[in-house]
């Protein structure tokens, strides 16, 4: 089933349709604000060659275009809209693809999807067996994508009504694995007599004479013909059907190599049995056992590979397994158990002791402790009482809870986590580019090498040259394996991102899994990242003629309407003193500077010293207090009334308990740490000295944080930026890899590449250690895949024969080919044993 990877769901817009030779597309246009915009977009679309009519609806923000598909495409229409200064909303559609077995298959499906008019980008992941397509929203029919996949010789995994797509894909993969196991068993049963008659006797002195005495040679040859034909036409038929389809489309793949190699061995042997006179004397050998054993070994390797690939997605399966299937909804005073899909926002759900919390919501009654380790990686249960938030999929403790549902379906945190992990697994790190380039030309090069090998043995080889040439060429075809190269990166990314989810680290893009470990500068926001994000008012100093409580009440009045942490600290301090806070009017927040308003007819301005300088207010004797507080790491603020400073306040935000150890671990990982903060320089440097931070960028306005990141990049650094607030979003987006603390704002999380579900930097250390371990694993896989082919293809061609008289049997070549993919998968699965805490401590192991 085609399913969208974005929250908006499956493709919602009417698809392009053919109407009397004319196609229709509906595009979602963003940025239009008035009728003039409508006219501009319509004119831009009408100017595209082939467009017959173009109408734009401002209310729905949709453009409906009829055009000649022979002259224009949806991509041309989208480009015209963008040239006009507007944007076309794109969406990502993801679906399972059945039948892909190697990197060449991936390339075929990607090319087929990319050729569909309107598709902007198409990627296929061999490890997850999923295709991801980016396209203008509403511009492409889902049926067109399905048809493209089927024309390429593969199938789209369909889901029955009511069945989640991931469940359908998993069921399809499991069914395919079972079917592959049955084919492997059938091939092994048919091959066993051949193996016993032809191969085992070679290992025993006089064994062949004994076999021929029991089974005459002519009978053995006809038996071999029958059994090998049965193996190839039955269990091995998939290789020949897929190999022919790939060759016909001029994109030969692994199936083509296996088909050519085994058919060559079988055909030569068939001629030796059916028409021996066609072959010169001394060359009438048969290789039925080789053809049958090759098919059996390759099938066995594919079966083992399929089982191993299934284990790479266990993290996502475990997350999906956390979903509650039913919920106990309280309606009209009665509890009713309903399917989870029937729960709606606002429903009250009863959670009994020991049950899985069914929904994301808010506790309205009861108290308990809830195990949220699936979200945060933190094993300590979290106390829940009235007003506390719950996450669906977590496990309730001994108490009973009544929860009001806040989010359902795709909006739940668990669904978002699963989607982030799947998106990361489907994406491609930069390191895969080399493998992609090699795979694109690999099979044609192998075919050419096999032909050259055959010719060289025919011209230069000893007698019988034809036999030697056939064996060497078949060995080259069989041993070459693009599968290992295709799997090298995606399986490691798949296991690594899954392991990250278990540890409370979500990689939103696979590229981040590579970039995070390579970053040499870690830039961090201070408030809420290094600190708890809950400042407290610690000290107050007042001008001589002012009453401290009266001045603090004025400050609290203008701060009362602000959600800033420092504002809350001031208001809480005033409330703790029992002060009456008067109402304020004309309150205005000045980003990065402070807040101003009018209280009881007096102008009140509260902010940092630099803003006081701008408005011409001198701190006077209060400047000494502020300077002293700053050297202690506290943030100093001033309050001016009618243009004259009357109050100085010290605000301290406690450093998180885990921060010092985490920063020390980052240093051990080789990172240079930069703190980016809006605090004054003295305060910032005091905090930096206490924590061992390498560099401070102080007095940085929110809008300037991204400039700080870019400046660090211009110095040649690869920058990872860590933040948790809305004002961090531009810096998160500008960094080579942006990291959001998961307890931060949705805007920050959406701008980030990595989300830490725990609110301490120990998770960042683990994330970097996991990134490095995964990148190391990818490099090991790529080295093996390239080295395997670089070494063994020449051996298969006979490079060692002149010096040592060694030749590689096609059977051994098949075994080596099967082992190469299994090795890559097995190496990637080692990441499942990655030790989060151990990695957090050193960053060097995993």
XYZ file of C-alpha atoms in Angstrom, residues 53-675:
623
model
C -5.822 26.140 -19.182
C -4.630 27.178 -15.733
C -6.929 28.271 -12.911
C -5.866 29.181 -9.381
C -8.102 29.245 -6.303
C -6.859 31.588 -3.576
C -9.104 30.104 -0.876
C -7.916 26.544 -1.373
C -4.431 27.586 -2.550
C -4.715 25.130 -5.436
C -3.768 25.481 -9.089
C -5.586 23.230 -11.576
C -3.831 22.878 -14.909
C -4.751 21.067 -18.119
C -1.775 20.427 -20.361
C -0.415 18.292 -23.168
C 1.685 15.588 -21.475
C 3.830 15.383 -24.590
C 5.013 18.957 -24.134
C 4.898 19.560 -20.373
C 5.064 17.686 -17.104
C 4.057 18.459 -13.512
C 7.693 19.269 -12.791
C 7.602 21.971 -15.508
C 4.470 23.398 -13.902
C 6.029 23.399 -10.431
C 9.170 25.086 -11.794
C 7.037 27.834 -13.382
C 5.269 28.507 -10.078
C 8.603 28.752 -8.287
C 10.011 31.123 -10.912
C 6.994 33.337 -10.256
C 8.131 33.676 -6.645
C 5.839 31.136 -4.994
C 6.327 27.587 -3.851
C 4.686 24.257 -4.550
C 4.153 22.056 -1.515
C 5.876 18.730 -1.865
C 5.132 15.514 -0.043
C 6.914 12.236 0.475
C 5.273 8.926 -0.332
C 6.765 5.706 0.999
C 5.825 2.113 0.199
C 7.230 -1.399 0.311
C 8.696 -3.018 -2.795
C 8.780 -6.774 -3.158
C 11.371 -8.697 -5.144
C 14.436 -6.452 -4.834
C 17.506 -8.574 -4.118
C 20.587 -6.494 -4.882
C 21.926 -3.022 -5.542
C 21.191 -3.307 -9.262
C 17.513 -3.935 -8.414
C 17.568 -0.744 -6.359
C 18.862 1.192 -9.360
C 16.186 -0.235 -11.668
C 13.320 0.677 -9.363
C 14.746 4.153 -8.723
C 15.068 4.822 -12.453
C 11.541 3.543 -13.076
C 10.060 5.791 -10.391
C 12.131 8.814 -11.389
C 10.784 8.460 -14.930
C 7.179 8.999 -13.749
C 6.195 12.546 -14.777
C 6.114 14.765 -11.695
C 8.480 12.771 -9.496
C 11.241 15.015 -8.150
C 13.304 12.362 -6.385
C 13.065 8.607 -5.829
C 15.212 6.496 -3.510
C 14.996 2.808 -2.678
C 16.520 1.213 0.416
C 17.690 -2.367 -0.082
C 17.775 -3.136 3.637
C 14.226 -1.956 4.383
C 12.867 -2.861 0.923
C 11.050 0.480 0.802
C 10.828 3.153 -1.857
C 10.585 6.834 -0.918
C 9.341 9.283 -3.543
C 9.267 13.085 -3.295
C 6.780 14.864 -5.560
C 4.575 17.969 -5.762
C 1.509 17.382 -3.595
C -1.370 16.099 -5.705
C 0.606 15.995 -8.946
C 1.100 12.246 -9.336
C -1.363 9.397 -9.124
C -0.398 6.614 -6.724
C -1.373 4.155 -9.455
C 1.308 5.638 -11.729
C 3.991 4.876 -9.125
C 2.669 1.347 -8.683
C 2.619 0.778 -12.450
C 6.205 2.013 -12.786
C 7.390 -0.454 -10.150
C 5.527 -3.308 -11.799
C 6.883 -2.445 -15.262
C 10.374 -2.704 -13.806
C 9.570 -6.290 -12.761
C 8.839 -5.764 -9.066
C 5.720 -5.365 -6.950
C 4.277 -2.884 -4.490
C 3.435 -4.446 -1.137
C -0.292 -3.945 -0.611
C -2.003 -3.659 2.766
C -5.515 -4.874 3.411
C -8.070 -2.368 4.623
C -7.481 -1.561 8.279
C -3.986 -3.059 8.284
C -1.097 -0.619 8.946
C 1.299 -0.529 5.961
C 4.289 -1.492 8.121
C 2.421 -4.599 9.312
C 1.608 -5.562 5.734
C 5.213 -5.081 4.669
C 6.515 -7.113 7.580
C 4.037 -9.896 6.825
C 5.044 -9.828 3.164
C 8.748 -10.025 4.055
C 8.147 -12.892 6.457
C 6.084 -14.752 3.858
C 8.796 -14.200 1.247
C 11.437 -15.466 3.672
C 9.410 -18.604 4.382
C 8.895 -19.195 0.656
C 12.612 -18.726 0.076
C 13.324 -21.252 2.806
C 11.036 -23.771 1.112
C 12.739 -23.223 -2.249
C 16.140 -23.636 -0.619
C 15.070 -26.893 1.005
C 13.635 -28.178 -2.274
C 16.824 -27.296 -4.149
C 18.944 -28.964 -1.463
C 16.911 -32.189 -1.664
C 17.306 -32.328 -5.459
C 20.984 -31.377 -5.325
C 21.997 -33.849 -2.610
C 22.131 -36.923 -4.964
C 24.230 -34.949 -7.452
C 26.559 -33.819 -4.702
C 26.891 -37.418 -3.466
C 27.548 -38.789 -6.960
C 29.924 -36.140 -8.301
C 31.619 -34.176 -5.511
C 32.014 -36.341 -2.429
C 33.768 -39.167 -4.367
C 36.404 -36.659 -5.540
C 37.476 -36.223 -1.928
C 37.950 -39.970 -1.345
C 40.757 -41.907 -3.098
C 39.173 -44.282 -5.602
C 35.759 -42.818 -4.868
C 34.872 -42.090 -8.483
C 35.655 -45.679 -9.573
C 33.425 -46.999 -6.789
C 30.545 -44.703 -7.775
C 30.838 -45.599 -11.452
C 30.795 -49.281 -10.525
C 27.483 -48.737 -8.709
C 25.976 -46.188 -11.119
C 27.152 -46.390 -14.742
C 28.531 -43.118 -16.120
C 25.786 -42.770 -18.751
C 23.098 -43.262 -16.110
C 24.837 -40.773 -13.777
C 24.960 -38.190 -16.566
C 21.271 -38.550 -17.404
C 20.409 -38.435 -13.693
C 22.492 -35.297 -13.351
C 20.709 -33.764 -16.337
C 17.292 -34.492 -14.801
C 18.143 -33.284 -11.298
C 19.961 -30.108 -12.374
C 17.146 -29.225 -14.772
C 14.628 -29.714 -11.966
C 16.637 -27.456 -9.633
C 16.980 -24.701 -12.212
C 13.421 -24.870 -13.537
C 11.886 -25.179 -10.061
C 13.500 -23.504 -7.019
C 15.983 -21.577 -9.182
C 13.449 -20.234 -11.675
C 13.409 -16.837 -9.947
C 17.004 -16.143 -11.032
C 16.285 -16.753 -14.702
C 13.026 -14.780 -14.815
C 14.528 -11.796 -12.973
C 17.857 -12.074 -14.802
C 16.178 -12.067 -18.213
C 13.967 -9.108 -17.287
C 17.016 -7.151 -16.130
C 19.026 -8.007 -19.250
C 16.086 -7.102 -21.488
C 15.949 -3.673 -19.854
C 19.726 -3.272 -20.306
C 20.265 -3.143 -16.532
C 21.814 -6.534 -15.696
C 21.993 -7.437 -12.018
C 23.010 -10.213 -9.653
C 20.265 -12.432 -11.033
C 21.703 -11.971 -14.516
C 25.142 -13.108 -13.350
C 23.775 -16.214 -11.637
C 21.519 -17.028 -14.586
C 24.312 -16.671 -17.156
C 26.797 -18.673 -15.108
C 24.521 -21.602 -14.308
C 22.956 -21.665 -17.777
C 26.421 -21.749 -19.329
C 27.426 -24.714 -17.150
C 24.106 -26.507 -17.744
C 24.064 -25.854 -21.517
C 27.603 -27.099 -21.970
C 26.787 -30.226 -19.956
C 23.534 -30.773 -21.856
C 25.409 -30.718 -25.139
C 27.903 -33.222 -23.731
C 25.001 -35.581 -22.875
C 22.589 -34.965 -25.739
C 24.989 -34.279 -28.610
C 28.496 -35.308 -27.531
C 29.719 -35.303 -31.118
C 29.461 -31.520 -31.181
C 32.350 -31.230 -28.713
C 36.027 -32.023 -29.377
C 37.527 -35.141 -27.798
C 38.642 -34.594 -24.227
C 36.169 -31.760 -23.590
C 32.965 -33.771 -23.040
C 32.737 -32.996 -19.336
C 29.520 -32.310 -17.439
C 28.937 -29.654 -14.783
C 25.374 -30.428 -13.778
C 26.386 -30.692 -10.140
C 28.047 -27.275 -10.314
C 24.935 -25.626 -11.781
C 22.661 -27.254 -9.181
C 24.948 -26.581 -6.218
C 25.409 -22.948 -7.305
C 21.649 -22.393 -7.408
C 21.248 -24.086 -4.022
C 24.057 -22.120 -2.392
C 22.826 -18.789 -3.739
C 19.295 -19.583 -2.568
C 20.653 -20.545 0.851
C 22.635 -17.304 1.014
C 19.566 -15.271 0.065
C 17.505 -17.072 2.705
C 20.096 -16.373 5.408
C 20.332 -12.784 4.158
C 16.552 -12.346 4.325
C 16.469 -13.647 7.882
C 19.313 -11.321 8.887
C 17.642 -8.347 7.193
C 14.550 -9.102 9.244
C 16.605 -8.748 12.407
C 17.918 -5.328 11.332
C 14.432 -3.843 11.750
C 13.793 -5.293 15.198
C 14.047 -1.848 16.814
C 11.160 -0.505 14.728
C 9.191 -3.711 15.267
C 9.739 -3.360 19.014
C 8.457 0.222 18.897
C 5.416 -0.828 16.889
C 4.827 -3.634 19.355
C 4.419 -1.046 22.118
C 1.219 0.271 20.554
C -1.897 -0.495 22.513
C -4.431 -2.393 20.422
C -7.410 -1.397 22.557
C -8.313 1.301 25.069
C -10.790 1.362 27.945
C -12.829 4.505 27.212
C -15.091 6.056 29.861
C -18.297 7.339 28.283
C -21.456 8.317 30.149
C -19.966 6.848 33.317
C -19.426 3.402 31.762
C -16.128 1.856 30.688
C -16.060 0.362 27.197
C -13.096 -1.392 25.590
C -12.720 -0.174 22.001
C -10.059 -0.566 19.285
C -7.371 2.078 19.614
C -8.391 3.455 16.190
C -11.810 4.355 17.664
C -10.383 6.644 20.372
C -10.885 10.337 19.676
C -9.294 13.498 21.039
C -11.016 14.421 24.294
C -11.997 10.868 25.236
C -11.322 9.766 28.818
C -9.283 6.552 28.971
C -8.880 4.389 32.055
C -5.413 2.883 32.595
C -5.264 0.080 35.142
C -2.154 -0.951 37.108
C 0.389 -2.751 34.948
C -1.339 -1.864 31.664
C 0.143 -0.117 28.647
C -0.850 3.543 28.525
C -3.061 3.632 25.448
C -2.923 7.316 24.430
C -0.971 10.535 24.513
C -2.890 12.668 26.978
C -3.141 14.389 30.331
C -3.854 12.717 33.664
C -7.116 14.017 35.134
C -7.437 11.584 38.019
C -5.221 9.182 39.974
C -1.487 8.850 40.539
C 1.110 6.270 39.598
C 4.649 5.755 38.335
C 5.067 5.117 34.598
C 7.975 3.407 32.810
C 8.873 5.780 29.939
C 12.152 4.127 28.984
C 10.854 3.441 25.469
C 10.762 7.217 24.906
C 13.664 8.565 26.939
C 15.961 5.581 27.429
C 15.771 6.437 31.139
C 14.939 3.323 33.198
C 13.667 5.181 36.296
C 9.825 5.333 36.319
C 8.295 8.821 36.206
C 5.686 9.966 38.718
C 2.313 10.843 37.213
C -0.492 12.761 38.911
C -3.278 15.099 37.811
C -1.982 17.445 35.116
C 0.945 15.233 34.055
C 1.379 14.270 30.415
C 1.301 10.632 29.311
C 2.755 8.947 26.242
C 1.018 6.076 24.520
C 3.010 2.849 24.640
C 4.570 3.499 28.048
C 3.845 1.086 30.900
C 1.812 2.047 33.962
C 2.940 1.004 37.434
C 0.872 0.127 40.482
C -1.608 3.013 40.407
C -4.744 3.621 38.325
C -5.011 6.642 36.015
C -7.768 8.411 34.147
C -6.290 10.123 31.091
C -7.838 12.704 28.760
C -6.774 11.986 25.177
C -4.797 14.811 23.538
C -3.357 13.128 20.413
C -4.333 10.089 18.360
C -3.093 8.201 15.303
C -0.184 9.697 13.411
C 0.024 12.633 15.845
C 1.071 10.479 18.833
C 4.653 10.621 20.006
C 5.187 6.907 19.358
C 3.941 7.247 15.768
C 6.241 10.225 15.248
C 9.213 8.303 16.672
C 8.520 5.362 14.351
C 8.200 7.735 11.399
C 11.472 9.500 12.249
C 13.335 6.194 12.540
C 11.894 4.884 9.275
C 12.718 8.143 7.470
C 16.296 7.982 8.745
C 16.607 4.353 7.677
C 15.353 5.196 4.207
C 17.796 8.076 3.659
C 21.344 7.851 2.351
C 24.489 9.126 4.063
C 27.095 10.770 1.855
C 29.426 7.791 2.281
C 27.074 5.678 0.146
C 27.791 7.764 -2.936
C 30.968 5.800 -3.734
C 29.144 2.480 -3.527
C 26.332 3.831 -5.731
C 28.788 4.909 -8.423
C 30.528 1.530 -8.422
C 27.299 -0.485 -8.463
C 26.040 1.474 -11.473
C 28.788 -0.007 -13.668
C 29.623 -3.150 -11.712
C 27.582 -5.834 -13.492
C 28.431 -4.705 -17.056
C 32.111 -4.696 -16.069
C 31.795 -8.230 -14.654
C 30.147 -9.434 -17.866
C 32.996 -7.932 -19.852
C 35.572 -9.534 -17.531
C 33.875 -12.921 -17.894
C 34.007 -12.613 -21.698
C 37.685 -11.591 -21.564
C 38.421 -14.496 -19.210
C 36.777 -16.963 -21.579
C 38.714 -15.583 -24.553
C 42.043 -15.585 -22.676
C 41.659 -19.224 -21.628
C 40.627 -20.245 -25.134
C 43.685 -18.540 -26.613
C 46.304 -19.173 -23.930
C 44.995 -21.958 -21.704
C 46.152 -25.585 -21.666
C 44.160 -28.381 -23.258
C 41.217 -28.861 -23.046
C 40.998 -25.070 -23.441
C 37.222 -25.017 -23.857
C 36.675 -26.721 -20.506
C 39.096 -24.416 -18.684
C 37.584 -21.352 -20.347
C 34.065 -22.349 -19.369
C 34.961 -23.041 -15.725
C 36.864 -19.756 -15.353
C 34.174 -17.621 -17.019
C 31.412 -19.202 -14.949
C 33.452 -18.670 -11.758
C 33.854 -14.961 -12.582
C 30.120 -14.575 -13.196
C 29.154 -16.387 -10.008
C 31.641 -14.908 -7.544
C 30.891 -11.281 -8.417
C 28.349 -9.938 -5.945
C 26.857 -6.432 -6.076
C 24.636 -7.374 -3.117
C 27.332 -6.769 -0.501
C 28.050 -3.301 -1.911
C 24.355 -2.445 -2.003
C 23.796 -3.598 1.568
C 26.985 -2.177 3.086
C 25.565 1.226 4.039
C 21.782 0.810 4.471
C 21.927 -2.142 6.862
C 24.361 -0.323 9.154
C 22.236 2.834 9.048
C 19.146 0.745 9.724
C 20.593 -0.993 12.770
C 22.295 2.189 14.022
C 19.161 4.342 13.869
C 17.157 1.564 15.523
C 19.694 1.290 18.308
C 19.591 5.048 18.711
C 15.821 4.914 19.210
C 16.340 2.370 21.990
C 18.769 4.789 23.675
C 16.460 7.810 23.360
C 18.305 9.281 20.351
C 16.280 9.889 17.182
C 18.163 10.503 13.948
C 15.683 12.299 11.691
C 17.935 11.817 8.661
C 20.425 9.083 7.890
C 23.013 11.695 6.877
C 23.065 12.929 10.473
C 24.231 9.516 11.593
C 27.427 10.159 9.627
C 27.795 13.907 10.192
C 27.371 13.873 13.968
C 30.388 11.622 14.497
C 32.485 13.718 12.092
C 31.650 17.102 13.689
C 34.718 18.635 15.345
C 32.907 21.580 17.003
C 29.924 21.181 19.313
C 28.167 24.528 19.823
C 25.639 24.640 22.632
C 22.945 27.017 23.730
C 23.201 27.627 27.484
C 19.695 27.981 28.886
C 17.840 24.674 28.902
C 20.762 22.843 27.319
C 23.699 23.210 29.685
C 21.370 24.356 32.447
C 18.022 23.169 33.757
C 16.189 25.964 31.979
C 14.439 26.979 35.217
C 16.160 30.186 36.396
C 15.679 31.481 39.954
C 15.914 35.020 41.219
C 18.847 34.884 43.627
C 19.720 38.497 44.545
C 18.215 41.984 44.358
C 19.819 45.404 44.789
C 17.777 48.624 44.831
C 18.552 52.310 44.395
C 18.684 54.145 47.711
C 15.409 56.060 47.436
C 13.362 52.993 46.344
C 11.599 50.306 48.326
C 12.764 46.864 47.182
C 9.313 45.258 47.219
C 7.716 48.157 45.382
C 10.364 48.068 42.643
C 10.117 44.264 42.311
C 6.315 44.506 41.977
C 6.692 46.891 39.034
C 9.165 44.537 37.355
C 6.901 41.531 37.931
C 4.003 43.439 36.388
C 5.657 43.782 32.975
C 7.179 40.283 33.149
C 3.855 38.614 34.021
C 2.725 38.335 30.404
C 6.005 36.783 29.188
C 6.735 33.063 28.937
C 10.499 33.616 29.071
C 12.160 31.529 31.842
C 13.730 34.627 33.437
C 10.363 36.383 33.423
C 8.799 33.431 35.217
C 11.612 33.496 37.795
C 10.898 37.177 38.579
C 7.139 36.631 38.840
C 7.592 33.572 41.078
C 9.899 35.549 43.369
C 7.322 38.342 43.675
C 4.570 35.836 44.416
C 6.775 34.133 47.020
C 7.073 37.508 48.819
C 3.303 37.931 48.731
C 3.520 41.133 46.685
C 0.520 42.635 44.923
C 1.457 42.725 41.245
C -0.424 45.562 39.485
C -1.669 45.193 35.892
C 0.575 46.364 33.040
C -0.418 47.832 29.688
C 1.328 48.288 26.337
C 3.690 45.435 27.179
C 6.241 44.811 24.419
C 8.990 42.183 24.268
C 12.208 43.348 22.600
C 13.935 40.149 21.317
C 17.328 39.569 22.862
C 17.116 42.713 24.988
C 14.205 42.703 27.396
C 10.627 43.854 27.936
C 8.869 47.181 28.383
C 5.419 48.282 29.471
C 3.388 50.807 31.445
C 2.434 50.194 35.093
C 0.305 52.683 37.021
C 1.189 55.358 34.450
C 4.946 54.764 34.746
C 7.184 53.480 31.937
C 9.011 50.320 33.090
C 11.849 48.693 31.099
C 13.597 45.489 32.189
C 16.588 43.961 30.460
C 20.309 43.506 30.059
C 22.892 46.217 30.606
C 23.434 46.755 26.876
C 19.766 47.674 26.449
C 19.992 50.107 29.337
C 22.867 51.749 27.497
C 20.708 52.025 24.365
C 17.874 53.785 26.212
C 20.333 56.071 28.023
C 19.777 54.721 31.555
C 22.912 54.649 33.724
C 23.167 51.908 36.399
C 25.151 54.057 38.777
C 26.167 52.279 41.981
C 24.166 49.193 40.965
C 26.766 48.469 38.280
C 29.190 47.184 40.935
C 26.622 44.684 42.229
C 25.892 43.477 38.700
C 29.599 43.036 37.913
C 30.145 41.007 41.089
C 27.185 38.747 40.330
C 28.385 38.180 36.766
C 31.776 36.926 37.969
C 29.856 34.323 40.005
C 28.121 33.089 36.852
C 24.786 34.781 37.544
C 22.889 36.798 34.945
C 22.462 40.453 35.893
C 19.389 42.427 34.787
C 18.340 46.005 35.382
C 14.950 47.647 35.735
C 14.420 51.264 34.718
C 11.417 53.323 35.736
C 10.733 56.418 33.639
C 14.231 56.139 32.160
C 16.111 55.759 35.476
C 17.537 52.451 36.741
C 16.083 51.636 40.142
C 16.704 47.877 40.524
C 19.344 45.262 39.706
C 18.451 41.566 39.755
C 20.610 38.454 39.713
C 19.146 35.355 38.061
C 20.857 31.964 38.220
C 19.960 28.946 36.135
C 21.462 25.842 37.798
C 23.725 23.729 35.615
C 22.270 20.279 34.993
C 23.795 17.648 37.235
C 24.879 15.584 34.225
C 26.421 18.466 32.248
C 30.031 18.441 33.591
C 30.513 14.706 32.960
C 28.955 14.999 29.511
C 31.225 17.898 28.496
C 34.263 15.980 29.737
C 33.202 13.016 27.606
C 32.769 15.281 24.571
C 36.306 16.532 25.090
C 37.549 12.934 25.216
C 35.796 12.392 21.902
C 37.934 15.203 20.475
C 35.239 17.880 20.234
C 35.882 21.596 20.689
C 33.000 23.018 22.763
C 31.573 26.475 22.074
C 28.864 28.049 24.245
